[in-house]
PDB file of C-alpha atoms in Angstrom:
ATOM      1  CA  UNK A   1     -82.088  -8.457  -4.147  1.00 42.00           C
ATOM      2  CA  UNK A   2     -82.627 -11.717  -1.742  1.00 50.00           C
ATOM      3  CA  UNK A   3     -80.968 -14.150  -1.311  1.00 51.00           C
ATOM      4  CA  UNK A   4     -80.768 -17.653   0.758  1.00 47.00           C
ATOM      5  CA  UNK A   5     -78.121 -20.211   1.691  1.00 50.00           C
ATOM      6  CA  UNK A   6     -77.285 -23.536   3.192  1.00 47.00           C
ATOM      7  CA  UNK A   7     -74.656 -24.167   5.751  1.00 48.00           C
ATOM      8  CA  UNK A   8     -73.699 -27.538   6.024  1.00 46.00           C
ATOM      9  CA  UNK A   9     -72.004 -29.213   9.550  1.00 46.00           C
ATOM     10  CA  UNK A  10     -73.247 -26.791  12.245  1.00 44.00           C
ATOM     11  CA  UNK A  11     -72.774 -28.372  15.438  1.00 42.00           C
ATOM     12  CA  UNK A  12     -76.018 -26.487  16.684  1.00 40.00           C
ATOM     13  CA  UNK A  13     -76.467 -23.295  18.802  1.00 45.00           C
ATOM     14  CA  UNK A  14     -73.636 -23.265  20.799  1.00 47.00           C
ATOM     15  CA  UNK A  15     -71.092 -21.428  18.031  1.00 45.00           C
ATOM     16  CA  UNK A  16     -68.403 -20.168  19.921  1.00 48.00           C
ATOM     17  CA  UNK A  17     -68.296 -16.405  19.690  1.00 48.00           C
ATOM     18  CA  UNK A  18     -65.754 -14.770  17.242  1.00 44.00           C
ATOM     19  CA  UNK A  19     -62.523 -13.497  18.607  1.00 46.00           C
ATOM     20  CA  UNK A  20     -60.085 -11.010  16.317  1.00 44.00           C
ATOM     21  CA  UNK A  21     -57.991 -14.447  16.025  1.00 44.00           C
ATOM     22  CA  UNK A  22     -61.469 -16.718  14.588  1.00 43.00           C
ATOM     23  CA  UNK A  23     -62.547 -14.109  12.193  1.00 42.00           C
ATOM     24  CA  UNK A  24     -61.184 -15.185   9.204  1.00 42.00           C
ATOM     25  CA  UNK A  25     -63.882 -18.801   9.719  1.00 48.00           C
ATOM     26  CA  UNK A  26     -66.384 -16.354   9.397  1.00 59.00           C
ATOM     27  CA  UNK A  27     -68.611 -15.772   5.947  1.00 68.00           C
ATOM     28  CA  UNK A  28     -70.813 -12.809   5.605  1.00 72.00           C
ATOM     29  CA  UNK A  29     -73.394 -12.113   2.981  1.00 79.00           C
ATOM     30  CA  UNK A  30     -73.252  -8.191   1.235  1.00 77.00           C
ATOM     31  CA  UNK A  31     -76.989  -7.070   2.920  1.00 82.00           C
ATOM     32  CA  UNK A  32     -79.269  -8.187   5.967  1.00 85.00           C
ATOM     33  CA  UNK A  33     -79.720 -11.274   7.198  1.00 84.00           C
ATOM     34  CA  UNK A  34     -83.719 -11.485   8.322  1.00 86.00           C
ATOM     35  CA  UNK A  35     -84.391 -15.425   8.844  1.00 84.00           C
ATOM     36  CA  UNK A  36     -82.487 -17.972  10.332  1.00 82.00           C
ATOM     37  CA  UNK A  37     -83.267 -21.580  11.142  1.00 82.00           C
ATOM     38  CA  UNK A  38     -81.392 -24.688  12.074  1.00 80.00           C
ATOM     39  CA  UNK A  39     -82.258 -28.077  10.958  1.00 76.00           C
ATOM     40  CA  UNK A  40     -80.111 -31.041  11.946  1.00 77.00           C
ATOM     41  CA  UNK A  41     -76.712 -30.146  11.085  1.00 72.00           C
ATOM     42  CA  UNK A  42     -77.605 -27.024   8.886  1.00 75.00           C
ATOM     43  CA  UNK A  43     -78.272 -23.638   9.189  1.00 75.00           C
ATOM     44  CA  UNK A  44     -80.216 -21.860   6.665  1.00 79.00           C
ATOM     45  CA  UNK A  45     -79.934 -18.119   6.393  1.00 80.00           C
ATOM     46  CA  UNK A  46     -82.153 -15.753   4.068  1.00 82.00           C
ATOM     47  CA  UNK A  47     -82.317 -11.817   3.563  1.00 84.00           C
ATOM     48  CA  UNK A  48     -81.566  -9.105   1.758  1.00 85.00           C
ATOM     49  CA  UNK A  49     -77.799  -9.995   0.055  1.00 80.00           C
ATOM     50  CA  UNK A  50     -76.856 -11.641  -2.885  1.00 78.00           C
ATOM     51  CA  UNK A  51     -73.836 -12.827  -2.699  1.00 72.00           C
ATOM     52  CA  UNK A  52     -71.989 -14.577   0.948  1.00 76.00           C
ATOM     53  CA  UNK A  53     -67.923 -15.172   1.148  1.00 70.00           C
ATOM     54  CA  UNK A  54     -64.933 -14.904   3.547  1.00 65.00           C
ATOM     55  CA  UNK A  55     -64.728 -11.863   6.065  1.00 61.00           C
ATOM     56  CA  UNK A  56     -62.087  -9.492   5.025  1.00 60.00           C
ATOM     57  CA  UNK A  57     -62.382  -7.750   7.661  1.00 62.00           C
ATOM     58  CA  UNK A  58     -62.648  -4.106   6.581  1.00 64.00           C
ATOM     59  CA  UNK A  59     -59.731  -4.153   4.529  1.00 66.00           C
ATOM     60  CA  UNK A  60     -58.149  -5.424   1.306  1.00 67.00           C
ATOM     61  CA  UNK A  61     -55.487  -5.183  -1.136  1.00 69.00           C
ATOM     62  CA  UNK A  62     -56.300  -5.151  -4.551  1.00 71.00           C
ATOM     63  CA  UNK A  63     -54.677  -5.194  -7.908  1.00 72.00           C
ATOM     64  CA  UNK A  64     -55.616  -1.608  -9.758  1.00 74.00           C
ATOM     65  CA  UNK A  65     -55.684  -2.841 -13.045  1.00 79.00           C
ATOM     66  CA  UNK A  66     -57.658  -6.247 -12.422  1.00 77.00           C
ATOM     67  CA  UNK A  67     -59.655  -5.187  -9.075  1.00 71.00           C
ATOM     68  CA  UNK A  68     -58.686  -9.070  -8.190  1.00 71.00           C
ATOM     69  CA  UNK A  69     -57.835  -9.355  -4.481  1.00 68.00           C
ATOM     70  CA  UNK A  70     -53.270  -9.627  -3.728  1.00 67.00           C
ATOM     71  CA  UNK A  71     -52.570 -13.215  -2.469  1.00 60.00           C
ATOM     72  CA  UNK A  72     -49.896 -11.100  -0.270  1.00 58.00           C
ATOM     73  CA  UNK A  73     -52.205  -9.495   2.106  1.00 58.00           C
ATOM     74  CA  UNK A  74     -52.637 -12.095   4.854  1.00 57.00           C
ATOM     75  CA  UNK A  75     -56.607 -11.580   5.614  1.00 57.00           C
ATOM     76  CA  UNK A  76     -56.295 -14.569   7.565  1.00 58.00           C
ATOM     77  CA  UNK A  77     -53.871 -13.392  10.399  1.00 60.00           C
ATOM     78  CA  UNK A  78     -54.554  -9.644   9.749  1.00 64.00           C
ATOM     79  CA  UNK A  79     -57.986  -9.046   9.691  1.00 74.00           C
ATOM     80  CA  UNK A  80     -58.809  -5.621  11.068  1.00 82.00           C
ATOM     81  CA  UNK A  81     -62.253  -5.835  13.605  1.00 83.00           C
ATOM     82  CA  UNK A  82     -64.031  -2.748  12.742  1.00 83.00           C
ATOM     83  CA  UNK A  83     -64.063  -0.085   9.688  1.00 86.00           C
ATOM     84  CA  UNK A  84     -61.145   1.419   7.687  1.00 88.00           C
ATOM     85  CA  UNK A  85     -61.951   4.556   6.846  1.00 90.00           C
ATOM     86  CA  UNK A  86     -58.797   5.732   5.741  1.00 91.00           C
ATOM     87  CA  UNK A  87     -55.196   4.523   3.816  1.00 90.00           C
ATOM     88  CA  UNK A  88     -52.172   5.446   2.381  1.00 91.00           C
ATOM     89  CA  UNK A  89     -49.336   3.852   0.836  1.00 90.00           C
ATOM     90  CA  UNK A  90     -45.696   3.850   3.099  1.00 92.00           C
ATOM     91  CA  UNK A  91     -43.656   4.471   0.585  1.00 89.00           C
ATOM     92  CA  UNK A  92     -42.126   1.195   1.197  1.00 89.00           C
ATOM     93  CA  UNK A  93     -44.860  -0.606  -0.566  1.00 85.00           C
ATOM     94  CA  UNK A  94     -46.714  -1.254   2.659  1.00 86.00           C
ATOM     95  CA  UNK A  95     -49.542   1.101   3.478  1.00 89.00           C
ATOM     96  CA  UNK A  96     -51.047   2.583   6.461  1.00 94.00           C
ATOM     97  CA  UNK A  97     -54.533   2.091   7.680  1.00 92.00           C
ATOM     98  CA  UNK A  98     -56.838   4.163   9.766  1.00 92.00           C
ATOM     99  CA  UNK A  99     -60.753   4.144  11.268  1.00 92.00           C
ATOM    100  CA  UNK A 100     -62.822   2.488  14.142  1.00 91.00           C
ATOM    101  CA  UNK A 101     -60.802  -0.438  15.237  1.00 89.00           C
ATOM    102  CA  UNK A 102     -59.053  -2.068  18.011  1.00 89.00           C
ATOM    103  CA  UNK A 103     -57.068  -4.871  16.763  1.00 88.00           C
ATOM    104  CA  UNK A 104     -55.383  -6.208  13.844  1.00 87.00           C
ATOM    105  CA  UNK A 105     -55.183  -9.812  13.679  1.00 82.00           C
ATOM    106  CA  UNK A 106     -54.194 -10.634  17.175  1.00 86.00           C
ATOM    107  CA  UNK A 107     -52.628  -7.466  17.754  1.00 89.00           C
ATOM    108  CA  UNK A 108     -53.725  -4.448  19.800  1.00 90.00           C
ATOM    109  CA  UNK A 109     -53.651  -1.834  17.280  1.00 90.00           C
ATOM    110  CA  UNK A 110     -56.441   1.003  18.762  1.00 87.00           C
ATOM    111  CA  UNK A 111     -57.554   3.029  14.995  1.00 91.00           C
ATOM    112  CA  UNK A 112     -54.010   3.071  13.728  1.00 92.00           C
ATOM    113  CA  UNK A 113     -51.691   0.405  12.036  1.00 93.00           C
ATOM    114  CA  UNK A 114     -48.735  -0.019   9.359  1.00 93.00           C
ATOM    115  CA  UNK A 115     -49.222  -3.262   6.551  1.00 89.00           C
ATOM    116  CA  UNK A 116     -46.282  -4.071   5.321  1.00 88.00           C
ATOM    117  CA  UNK A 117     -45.544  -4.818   1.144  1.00 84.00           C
ATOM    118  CA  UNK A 118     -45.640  -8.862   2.459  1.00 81.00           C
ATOM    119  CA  UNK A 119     -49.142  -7.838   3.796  1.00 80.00           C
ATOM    120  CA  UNK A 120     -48.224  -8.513   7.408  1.00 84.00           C
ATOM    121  CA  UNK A 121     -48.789  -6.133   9.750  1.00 89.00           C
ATOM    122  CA  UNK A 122     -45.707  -4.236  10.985  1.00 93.00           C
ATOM    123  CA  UNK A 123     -44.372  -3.671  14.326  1.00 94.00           C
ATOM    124  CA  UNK A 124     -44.333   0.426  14.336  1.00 93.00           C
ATOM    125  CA  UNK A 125     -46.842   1.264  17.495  1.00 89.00           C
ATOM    126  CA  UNK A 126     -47.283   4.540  18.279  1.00 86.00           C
ATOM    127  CA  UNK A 127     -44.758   5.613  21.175  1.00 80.00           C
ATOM    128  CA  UNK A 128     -46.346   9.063  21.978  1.00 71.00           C
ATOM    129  CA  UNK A 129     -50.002   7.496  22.177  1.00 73.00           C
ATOM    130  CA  UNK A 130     -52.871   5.850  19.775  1.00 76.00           C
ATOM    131  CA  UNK A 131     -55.588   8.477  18.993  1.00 77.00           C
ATOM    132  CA  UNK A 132     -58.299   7.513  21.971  1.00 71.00           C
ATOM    133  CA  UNK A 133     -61.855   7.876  22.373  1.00 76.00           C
ATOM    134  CA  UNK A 134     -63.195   8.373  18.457  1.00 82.00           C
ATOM    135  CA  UNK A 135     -62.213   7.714  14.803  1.00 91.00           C
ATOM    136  CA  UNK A 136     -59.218   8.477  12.146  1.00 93.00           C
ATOM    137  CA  UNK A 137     -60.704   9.560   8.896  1.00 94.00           C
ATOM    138  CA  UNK A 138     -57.542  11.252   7.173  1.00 94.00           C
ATOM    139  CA  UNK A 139     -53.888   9.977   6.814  1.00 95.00           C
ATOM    140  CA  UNK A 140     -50.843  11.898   4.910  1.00 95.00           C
ATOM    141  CA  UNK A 141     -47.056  11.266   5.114  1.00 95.00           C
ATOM    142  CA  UNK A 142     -44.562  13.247   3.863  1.00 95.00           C
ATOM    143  CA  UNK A 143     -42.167  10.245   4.253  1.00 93.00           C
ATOM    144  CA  UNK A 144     -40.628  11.348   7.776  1.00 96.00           C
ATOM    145  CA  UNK A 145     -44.033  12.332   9.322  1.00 96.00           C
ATOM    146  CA  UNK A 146     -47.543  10.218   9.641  1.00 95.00           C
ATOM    147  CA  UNK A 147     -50.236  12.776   9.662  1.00 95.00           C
ATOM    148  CA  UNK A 148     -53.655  11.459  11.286  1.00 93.00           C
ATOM    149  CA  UNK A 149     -56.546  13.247  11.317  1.00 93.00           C
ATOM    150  CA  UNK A 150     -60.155  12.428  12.587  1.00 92.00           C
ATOM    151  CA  UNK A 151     -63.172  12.519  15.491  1.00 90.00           C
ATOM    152  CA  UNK A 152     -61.141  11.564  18.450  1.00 84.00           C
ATOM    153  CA  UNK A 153     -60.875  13.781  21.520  1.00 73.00           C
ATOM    154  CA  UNK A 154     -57.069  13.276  22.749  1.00 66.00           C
ATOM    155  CA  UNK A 155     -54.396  11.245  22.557  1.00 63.00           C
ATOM    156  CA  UNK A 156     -52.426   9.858  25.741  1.00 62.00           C
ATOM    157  CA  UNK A 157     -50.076  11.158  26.622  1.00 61.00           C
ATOM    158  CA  UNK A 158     -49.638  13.912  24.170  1.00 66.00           C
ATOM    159  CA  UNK A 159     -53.217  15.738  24.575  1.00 75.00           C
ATOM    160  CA  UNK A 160     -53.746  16.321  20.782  1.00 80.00           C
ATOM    161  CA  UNK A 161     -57.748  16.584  19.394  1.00 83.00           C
ATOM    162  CA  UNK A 162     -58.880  16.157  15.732  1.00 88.00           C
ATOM    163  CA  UNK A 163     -55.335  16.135  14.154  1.00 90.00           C
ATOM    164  CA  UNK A 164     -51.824  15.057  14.910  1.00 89.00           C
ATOM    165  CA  UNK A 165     -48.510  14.199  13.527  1.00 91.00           C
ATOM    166  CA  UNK A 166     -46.300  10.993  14.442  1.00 92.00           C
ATOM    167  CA  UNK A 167     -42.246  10.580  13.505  1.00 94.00           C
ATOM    168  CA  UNK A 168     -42.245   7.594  11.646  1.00 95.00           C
ATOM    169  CA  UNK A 169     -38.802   6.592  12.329  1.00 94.00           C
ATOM    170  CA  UNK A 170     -39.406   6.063  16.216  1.00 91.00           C
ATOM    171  CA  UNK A 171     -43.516   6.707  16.742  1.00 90.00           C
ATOM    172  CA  UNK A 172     -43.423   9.789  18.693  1.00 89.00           C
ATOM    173  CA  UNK A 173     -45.792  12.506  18.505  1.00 87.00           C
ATOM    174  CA  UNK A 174     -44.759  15.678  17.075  1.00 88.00           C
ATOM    175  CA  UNK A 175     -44.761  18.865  19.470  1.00 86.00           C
ATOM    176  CA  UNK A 176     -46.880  20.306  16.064  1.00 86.00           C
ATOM    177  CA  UNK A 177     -50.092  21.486  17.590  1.00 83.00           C
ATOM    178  CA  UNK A 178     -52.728  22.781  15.612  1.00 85.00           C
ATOM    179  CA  UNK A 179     -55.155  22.561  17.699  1.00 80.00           C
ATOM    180  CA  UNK A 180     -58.442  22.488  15.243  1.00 84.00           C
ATOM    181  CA  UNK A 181     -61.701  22.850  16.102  1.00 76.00           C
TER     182      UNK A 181
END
């Protein structure tokens, strides 16, 4: 499919460049962008999409039984600035999100992060180390323990590849060691 679109009041080609905080002023169209052009106070975009609307940034709740997005989940202030590639629910109505991303929102949050049932995101950091250095592909909780599996190489300080195991309650990293290959 192609598509094309109009932006009106573009104050040329001096766009500031987007920050995890600007996101949300973003829009982003569901293919490529191949043309571009700016004339007067309008830039005109054309490609490969068929539909353009607000950056969600790789992550959004959504009503089961509708599919319609939950006003809750604060896309605005939480956006996440790379893939999700995995997520559970806490048990607390909150979930837990994991993939190829730095920040949520504002907030350093290096492939790991907690969403609470408000859709803010939650305090709980990772006291025994973020998984460094790749991606988290596979969550599980057992409701004490955060299991986080994926492509990264270690985790500082604890020194755990492909698969580890936080304590919710405090964000320490289990002395569990599987060591997978």
């Amino acid at each position: 499919m192609t598509g094309s679109v109009e932006f009106d009041e573009c104050t040329g080609p001096d766009f500031p460049e987007p920050t995890p905080k600007t996101l949300g002023v973003m829009w982003n169209p569901n293919g490529n962008v191949q043309y571009s052009a700016v004339y007067g106070n309008k830039l005109y975009i054309a490609g490969l999409f068929s539909y353009i609307g607000p950056n969600n940034g790789f992550a959004a709740a959504v009503n089961p039984l509708t599919g319609k997005p939950i006003a809750a989940f604060d896309t605005t202030n939480n956006l996440v600035d790379g893939e999700v590639y995995g997520t559970i629910p806490d048990g607390s109505g909150g979930w837990w999100i994991g993939g190829n991303f730095n920040y949520v929102g504002s907030a350093s949050r290096a492939h790991l992060a907690r969403i609470n049932a408000d859709g803010s995101l939650n305090s709980w950091e990772p006291t025994g180390g973020y998984p460094d250095d790749g991606i988290v592909y596979a969550l599980a909780t057992d409701g004490t323990y955060l299991y986080v599996g994926g492509d990264f190489t270690a985790t500082s300080p604890a020194g755990r590849d492909k698969l580890l195991a936080y304590d919710i309650s405090d964000g320490s990293v289990l002395a569990w060691d599987p060591a997978p290959n």
